[in-house]
PDB file of C-alpha atoms in Angstrom:
ATOM      1  CA  MET A   1      -9.840 -74.693 -52.189  1.00 54.00           C
ATOM      2  CA  TRP A   2      -7.503 -71.872 -51.213  1.00 50.00           C
ATOM      3  CA  GLY A   3      -9.671 -69.380 -53.052  1.00 56.00           C
ATOM      4  CA  THR A   4     -12.501 -70.142 -50.642  1.00 60.00           C
ATOM      5  CA  HIS A   5     -10.350 -69.130 -47.703  1.00 59.00           C
ATOM      6  CA  GLY A   6      -9.316 -65.933 -49.441  1.00 60.00           C
ATOM      7  CA  GLN A   7     -12.939 -65.042 -50.112  1.00 63.00           C
ATOM      8  CA  LEU A   8     -13.861 -65.627 -46.465  1.00 63.00           C
ATOM      9  CA  VAL A   9     -11.016 -63.431 -45.261  1.00 61.00           C
ATOM     10  CA  GLU A  10     -11.820 -60.652 -47.729  1.00 63.00           C
ATOM     11  CA  VAL A  11     -15.393 -60.445 -46.412  1.00 66.00           C
ATOM     12  CA  SER A  12     -14.073 -59.536 -42.983  1.00 61.00           C
ATOM     13  CA  THR A  13     -10.772 -57.684 -42.613  1.00 60.00           C
ATOM     14  CA  GLU A  14     -10.564 -58.522 -38.921  1.00 61.00           C
ATOM     15  CA  PRO A  15      -7.385 -60.345 -37.812  1.00 61.00           C
ATOM     16  CA  VAL A  16      -9.650 -62.647 -35.814  1.00 64.00           C
ATOM     17  CA  THR A  17     -10.867 -64.125 -39.115  1.00 69.00           C
ATOM     18  CA  TYR A  18      -7.315 -65.202 -40.009  1.00 72.00           C
ATOM     19  CA  PHE A  19      -6.861 -66.738 -36.587  1.00 75.00           C
ATOM     20  CA  PHE A  20     -10.206 -68.545 -36.643  1.00 79.00           C
ATOM     21  CA  LEU A  21      -9.708 -70.049 -40.104  1.00 78.00           C
ATOM     22  CA  LEU A  22      -6.135 -71.095 -39.339  1.00 81.00           C
ATOM     23  CA  LEU A  23      -7.332 -72.644 -36.083  1.00 86.00           C
ATOM     24  CA  VAL A  24      -9.893 -74.671 -38.022  1.00 87.00           C
ATOM     25  CA  ALA A  25      -7.154 -75.808 -40.429  1.00 87.00           C
ATOM     26  CA  VAL A  26      -4.916 -76.855 -37.522  1.00 90.00           C
ATOM     27  CA  GLU A  27      -7.779 -78.858 -36.036  1.00 93.00           C
ATOM     28  CA  PHE A  28      -8.258 -80.695 -39.348  1.00 93.00           C
ATOM     29  CA  PHE A  29      -4.503 -81.341 -39.546  1.00 93.00           C
ATOM     30  CA  PHE A  30      -4.516 -82.664 -35.989  1.00 95.00           C
ATOM     31  CA  SER A  31      -7.511 -84.920 -36.624  1.00 95.00           C
ATOM     32  CA  GLY A  32      -6.062 -86.315 -39.844  1.00 95.00           C
ATOM     33  CA  PHE A  33      -2.641 -87.032 -38.380  1.00 95.00           C
ATOM     34  CA  LEU A  34      -4.235 -88.515 -35.284  1.00 96.00           C
ATOM     35  CA  LEU A  35      -6.283 -90.921 -37.432  1.00 95.00           C
ATOM     36  CA  VAL A  36      -3.359 -92.188 -39.543  1.00 95.00           C
ATOM     37  CA  PRO A  37      -1.991 -94.713 -36.995  1.00 95.00           C
ATOM     38  CA  PHE A  38      -5.474 -96.145 -36.496  1.00 95.00           C
ATOM     39  CA  THR A  39      -6.187 -96.853 -40.157  1.00 94.00           C
ATOM     40  CA  VAL A  40      -6.913-100.489 -40.931  1.00 95.00           C
ATOM     41  CA  GLY A  41      -7.034-100.436 -44.698  1.00 94.00           C
ATOM     42  CA  PHE A  42      -6.578 -98.454 -47.832  1.00 96.00           C
ATOM     43  CA  TRP A  43      -9.862 -96.507 -47.694  1.00 96.00           C
ATOM     44  CA  SER A  44      -9.447 -95.443 -44.086  1.00 95.00           C
ATOM     45  CA  LEU A  45      -5.974 -94.140 -44.972  1.00 95.00           C
ATOM     46  CA  VAL A  46      -7.454 -92.301 -47.954  1.00 96.00           C
ATOM     47  CA  GLY A  47     -10.006 -90.710 -45.615  1.00 95.00           C
ATOM     48  CA  ALA A  48      -7.316 -89.534 -43.192  1.00 95.00           C
ATOM     49  CA  ALA A  49      -5.219 -88.217 -46.083  1.00 95.00           C
ATOM     50  CA  GLY A  50      -8.280 -86.419 -47.456  1.00 95.00           C
ATOM     51  CA  LEU A  51      -8.768 -84.696 -44.121  1.00 94.00           C
ATOM     52  CA  ILE A  52      -5.123 -83.600 -44.128  1.00 93.00           C
ATOM     53  CA  GLY A  53      -5.471 -82.381 -47.727  1.00 91.00           C
ATOM     54  CA  PHE A  54      -8.554 -80.361 -46.813  1.00 89.00           C
ATOM     55  CA  ALA A  55      -6.607 -78.702 -43.996  1.00 89.00           C
ATOM     56  CA  ASN A  56      -3.764 -77.978 -46.393  1.00 85.00           C
ATOM     57  CA  GLY A  57      -6.180 -76.269 -48.748  1.00 82.00           C
ATOM     58  CA  LEU A  58      -7.477 -74.029 -45.964  1.00 80.00           C
ATOM     59  CA  SER A  59      -4.065 -73.070 -44.633  1.00 80.00           C
ATOM     60  CA  SER A  60      -2.396 -72.396 -47.987  1.00 75.00           C
ATOM     61  CA  GLY A  61      -5.087 -69.864 -48.818  1.00 73.00           C
ATOM     62  CA  ALA A  62      -4.444 -68.145 -45.520  1.00 75.00           C
ATOM     63  CA  MET A  63      -0.751 -67.762 -46.319  1.00 77.00           C
ATOM     64  CA  MET A  64      -1.375 -66.358 -49.787  1.00 78.00           C
ATOM     65  CA  THR A  65      -3.993 -63.910 -48.528  1.00 77.00           C
ATOM     66  CA  LEU A  66      -1.781 -62.878 -45.628  1.00 79.00           C
ATOM     67  CA  GLY A  67       1.086 -62.227 -48.043  1.00 83.00           C
ATOM     68  CA  ALA A  68      -1.128 -60.068 -50.249  1.00 82.00           C
ATOM     69  CA  ASP A  69      -2.302 -58.079 -47.234  1.00 80.00           C
ATOM     70  CA  LEU A  70       1.234 -57.535 -45.912  1.00 83.00           C
ATOM     71  CA  ALA A  71       2.719 -56.481 -49.260  1.00 87.00           C
ATOM     72  CA  PRO A  72       3.703 -52.810 -49.439  1.00 90.00           C
ATOM     73  CA  GLN A  73       1.699 -50.900 -52.025  1.00 89.00           C
ATOM     74  CA  HIS A  74       4.687 -49.552 -53.964  1.00 91.00           C
ATOM     75  CA  GLN A  75       6.596 -52.907 -54.156  1.00 91.00           C
ATOM     76  CA  ARG A  76       3.843 -55.485 -54.282  1.00 91.00           C
ATOM     77  CA  ILE A  77       5.248 -57.663 -57.089  1.00 91.00           C
ATOM     78  CA  PRO A  78       8.777 -58.130 -55.646  1.00 93.00           C
ATOM     79  CA  PHE A  79       7.356 -58.766 -52.171  1.00 93.00           C
ATOM     80  CA  LEU A  80       4.895 -61.400 -53.351  1.00 91.00           C
ATOM     81  CA  SER A  81       7.474 -63.107 -55.559  1.00 92.00           C
ATOM     82  CA  ILE A  82       9.843 -63.486 -52.593  1.00 92.00           C
ATOM     83  CA  TRP A  83       6.914 -64.581 -50.402  1.00 90.00           C
ATOM     84  CA  ARG A  84       5.941 -67.310 -52.870  1.00 89.00           C
ATOM     85  CA  PHE A  85       9.567 -68.329 -53.476  1.00 92.00           C
ATOM     86  CA  GLN A  86      10.094 -68.912 -49.753  1.00 89.00           C
ATOM     87  CA  SER A  87       6.923 -70.971 -49.648  1.00 85.00           C
ATOM     88  CA  ALA A  88       8.131 -73.083 -52.576  1.00 87.00           C
ATOM     89  CA  ILE A  89      11.519 -73.645 -50.940  1.00 92.00           C
ATOM     90  CA  GLY A  90       9.761 -74.796 -47.775  1.00 85.00           C
ATOM     91  CA  SER A  91       7.565 -77.202 -49.737  1.00 82.00           C
ATOM     92  CA  THR A  92      10.582 -78.563 -51.588  1.00 90.00           C
ATOM     93  CA  LEU A  93      12.940 -78.986 -48.648  1.00 90.00           C
ATOM     94  CA  GLY A  94      10.333 -79.939 -46.068  1.00 82.00           C
ATOM     95  CA  PRO A  95      10.225 -83.657 -46.936  1.00 82.00           C
ATOM     96  CA  ASN A  96      14.003 -83.845 -46.530  1.00 81.00           C
ATOM     97  CA  ALA A  97      13.873 -82.679 -42.930  1.00 67.00           C
TER      98      ALA A  97
END
């Protein structure tokens, strides 16, 4: 899923594209989290979780593409390794918050 977002951003190098696609992801997150309290059974919860997962797929691609665009040309590998490491730490410690 995140590859799709990267392909969309690479077509247009405008910063507005990042903002628009992240805004769409936030709207899907909002809709999914808003639906969770109103679920009445297993399949409605699966549908809300699927919506949240779709939003996660859109937003994670934005972060990876943004990191690749911000990386300095002469130190791309160290920059991206730190970028990804910070993302992994956030994913690991986030549930504990």
